[in-house]
Amino acid sequence: MDIKSIQAQIISDLAAVTSQSGLGEFRLKYLSRKGVLAQLTATIPTLPPEERAKFGQEVNVLKNSLASLIAGKENGLGTGIKSSPEISDDIGMPGIAQELGRLHPITQTINEISSIFTRMGFCVVDGPAIETEFNNFTGLNIPLEHPSRDAFDTFYLKDYEKLLLRSHTSPVQVRAMKNRQPPLAIVVPGRVYRPDAVDASHLFMFHQIEGFMVDTNITFADLKGSLEIFAKAVFGNDIKMRFRPHFFPFTEPSAEVDISCIICKGVGCSVCGRKGWLEILGCGMIHPNVFKQVGINAQKYSGFAFGMGIERIAMLKYGINDIRLFFENDLRFLKQF
Ligand code: DAH
């Protein structure tokens, strides 16, 4: 008797089984004391010694597979499904999972910051990456001799004089104030461009979010209150905030805002340069010259403005020490957010 033909016989016999009693007969035929497998085992001593071990092994394999074939058939009969031993695909096996994409950490940070301000009544406005020199500089009271107007500090478009890649999101202040009437409460997230040498904290392209509010009787207290709500929503209620006097051409008075270091809680560490404070944004009351440029009556209206770097906020929030990581498209980094 050769094993191959017995295997073929087993498969066709099993396929013909349609009832529990038929399965009982099948079991008897192959696995009983006088069954086919027992007979096979009995032939082992008659074989040449060198063939015995291999043959014995084959009989064992056959015996084991018979047991699982019978169990499978039993299941099939029990549920009314005819199992076919030729079908070896396990259709119950899970498929290959599709990985879902997710928003880039900078997009997530923009969404988070925007939603904090929209909950305070601000609306989100967009502006173009290619700006006029007027909107980027003149309209914002940035004088001709200001270094940021220098060709080395701004990307000018070669063939179009007076057009440039915006170096901040502030020009959208000019656009919005020209086209709308106060009261205004607007935030502007977007890309900005500067010809900076690339290192762990500089890129030639990054993101900012600008915010401003214009109405009658807007004061520095409104600025302070709005920024405090923002900073606590992003960095937690425990942080402290301070306003440091600073200079920006488009605001007067102007300030930079620091929060107490989120790593050392103000004690001093390497992240805050031992100062205990981290600078997060620039702000101030909108300069009367800006109102003049856009045709808003500075006697009647006042307003505040602020601007911050999105990457900086995300780096502080997530403890990232190199800005380049955001734009290398390394999924091992991006998947963490
Ligand atoms: N535009 C400034 C920059 O790019 C940031 C800024 C500072 C915006 C103060 C403002 C502001 O609106 O009031 O550095």
PDB file of N, CA and C and ligand atoms in Angstrom, residues 167-170 173 194 208 210-211 248 250-251 255 281-285 304-308, ligand 1:
ATOM      1  N   SER A 167       6.870  87.502   4.473  1.00  0.00           N
ATOM      2  CA  SER A 167       7.819  87.113   5.519  1.00  0.00           C
ATOM      3  C   SER A 167       7.131  86.971   6.867  1.00  0.00           C
ATOM      4  N   HIS A 168       5.849  87.305   6.915  1.00  0.00           N
ATOM      5  CA  HIS A 168       5.037  87.085   8.123  1.00  0.00           C
ATOM      6  C   HIS A 168       3.560  87.072   7.714  1.00  0.00           C
ATOM      7  N   THR A 169       2.679  86.712   8.649  1.00  0.00           N
ATOM      8  CA  THR A 169       1.250  86.682   8.314  1.00  0.00           C
ATOM      9  C   THR A 169       0.591  88.037   8.569  1.00  0.00           C
ATOM     10  N   SER A 170       1.360  88.997   9.100  1.00  0.00           N
ATOM     11  CA  SER A 170       0.787  90.315   9.403  1.00  0.00           C
ATOM     12  C   SER A 170       0.153  91.022   8.196  1.00  0.00           C
ATOM     13  N   GLN A 173      -3.497  91.458   8.041  1.00  0.00           N
ATOM     14  CA  GLN A 173      -4.127  92.575   8.776  1.00  0.00           C
ATOM     15  C   GLN A 173      -4.527  93.671   7.799  1.00  0.00           C
ATOM     16  N   ARG A 194      11.408  83.060   4.757  1.00  0.00           N
ATOM     17  CA  ARG A 194      12.559  83.934   5.001  1.00  0.00           C
ATOM     18  C   ARG A 194      13.825  83.226   4.550  1.00  0.00           C
ATOM     19  N   GLN A 208       3.051  80.705  10.710  1.00  0.00           N
ATOM     20  CA  GLN A 208       2.702  81.632  11.780  1.00  0.00           C
ATOM     21  C   GLN A 208       1.194  81.686  11.925  1.00  0.00           C
ATOM     22  N   GLU A 210      -1.413  84.793  12.944  1.00  0.00           N
ATOM     23  CA  GLU A 210      -1.585  86.200  13.277  1.00  0.00           C
ATOM     24  C   GLU A 210      -2.965  86.349  13.889  1.00  0.00           C
ATOM     25  N   GLY A 211      -3.129  87.270  14.825  1.00  0.00           N
ATOM     26  CA  GLY A 211      -4.471  87.516  15.343  1.00  0.00           C
ATOM     27  C   GLY A 211      -4.648  89.004  15.571  1.00  0.00           C
ATOM     28  N   PHE A 248       7.875  96.612  17.830  1.00  0.00           N
ATOM     29  CA  PHE A 248       7.455  96.212  16.485  1.00  0.00           C
ATOM     30  C   PHE A 248       6.946  97.474  15.804  1.00  0.00           C
ATOM     31  N   PHE A 250       4.578  97.916  13.751  1.00  0.00           N
ATOM     32  CA  PHE A 250       3.136  97.977  13.509  1.00  0.00           C
ATOM     33  C   PHE A 250       2.296  97.999  14.769  1.00  0.00           C
ATOM     34  N   THR A 251       2.943  97.995  15.933  1.00  0.00           N
ATOM     35  CA  THR A 251       2.187  98.077  17.189  1.00  0.00           C
ATOM     36  C   THR A 251       2.846  99.090  18.122  1.00  0.00           C
ATOM     37  N   ALA A 255       4.923  94.302  22.838  1.00  0.00           N
ATOM     38  CA  ALA A 255       5.470  93.434  23.888  1.00  0.00           C
ATOM     39  C   ALA A 255       5.778  92.067  23.310  1.00  0.00           C
ATOM     40  N   LEU A 281       5.434  84.631  21.744  1.00  0.00           N
ATOM     41  CA  LEU A 281       4.830  85.453  20.679  1.00  0.00           C
ATOM     42  C   LEU A 281       5.139  86.935  20.847  1.00  0.00           C
ATOM     43  N   GLY A 282       4.813  87.690  19.774  1.00  0.00           N
ATOM     44  CA  GLY A 282       4.921  89.138  19.815  1.00  0.00           C
ATOM     45  C   GLY A 282       3.531  89.739  19.712  1.00  0.00           C
ATOM     46  N   CYS A 283       3.345  90.924  20.292  1.00  0.00           N
ATOM     47  CA  CYS A 283       1.992  91.503  20.279  1.00  0.00           C
ATOM     48  C   CYS A 283       2.041  93.006  20.578  1.00  0.00           C
ATOM     49  N   GLY A 284       0.887  93.608  20.553  1.00  0.00           N
ATOM     50  CA  GLY A 284       0.821  95.026  20.911  1.00  0.00           C
ATOM     51  C   GLY A 284      -0.494  95.637  20.455  1.00  0.00           C
ATOM     52  N   MET A 285      -0.610  96.969  20.670  1.00  0.00           N
ATOM     53  CA  MET A 285      -1.797  97.697  20.214  1.00  0.00           C
ATOM     54  C   MET A 285      -1.506  98.228  18.812  1.00  0.00           C
ATOM     55  N   PHE A 304      -5.884  95.415  18.996  1.00  0.00           N
ATOM     56  CA  PHE A 304      -4.628  94.733  19.341  1.00  0.00           C
ATOM     57  C   PHE A 304      -4.279  93.743  18.254  1.00  0.00           C
ATOM     58  N   ALA A 305      -3.002  93.323  18.226  1.00  0.00           N
ATOM     59  CA  ALA A 305      -2.543  92.319  17.259  1.00  0.00           C
ATOM     60  C   ALA A 305      -1.489  91.458  17.929  1.00  0.00           C
ATOM     61  N   PHE A 306      -1.362  90.257  17.437  1.00  0.00           N
ATOM     62  CA  PHE A 306      -0.292  89.376  17.935  1.00  0.00           C
ATOM     63  C   PHE A 306       0.106  88.429  16.810  1.00  0.00           C
ATOM     64  N   GLY A 307       1.294  87.878  16.925  1.00  0.00           N
ATOM     65  CA  GLY A 307       1.744  86.919  15.919  1.00  0.00           C
ATOM     66  C   GLY A 307       2.671  85.914  16.572  1.00  0.00           C
ATOM     67  N   MET A 308       2.521  84.644  16.174  1.00  0.00           N
ATOM     68  CA  MET A 308       3.409  83.636  16.762  1.00  0.00           C
ATOM     69  C   MET A 308       3.792  82.575  15.734  1.00  0.00           C
TER      70      MET A 308
HETATM   71  N1  DAH B   1       4.998  89.792  12.386  1.00  0.00           N
HETATM   72  C1  DAH B   1       5.847  89.543  13.515  1.00  0.00           C
HETATM   73  C2  DAH B   1       6.995  88.645  13.092  1.00  0.00           C
HETATM   74  O1  DAH B   1       6.912  88.003  12.101  1.00  0.00           O
HETATM   75  C3  DAH B   1       5.091  88.896  14.634  1.00  0.00           C
HETATM   76  C4  DAH B   1       4.144  89.856  15.268  1.00  0.00           C
HETATM   77  C5  DAH B   1       4.584  90.618  16.323  1.00  0.00           C
HETATM   78  C6  DAH B   1       2.876  90.016  14.789  1.00  0.00           C
HETATM   79  C7  DAH B   1       3.731  91.539  16.955  1.00  0.00           C
HETATM   80  C8  DAH B   1       2.017  90.933  15.389  1.00  0.00           C
HETATM   81  C9  DAH B   1       2.465  91.681  16.482  1.00  0.00           C
HETATM   82  O2  DAH B   1       0.745  91.128  14.974  1.00  0.00           O
HETATM   83  O3  DAH B   1       1.616  92.567  17.066  1.00  0.00           O
HETATM   84  O4  DAH B   1       7.975  88.582  13.779  1.00  0.00           O
END
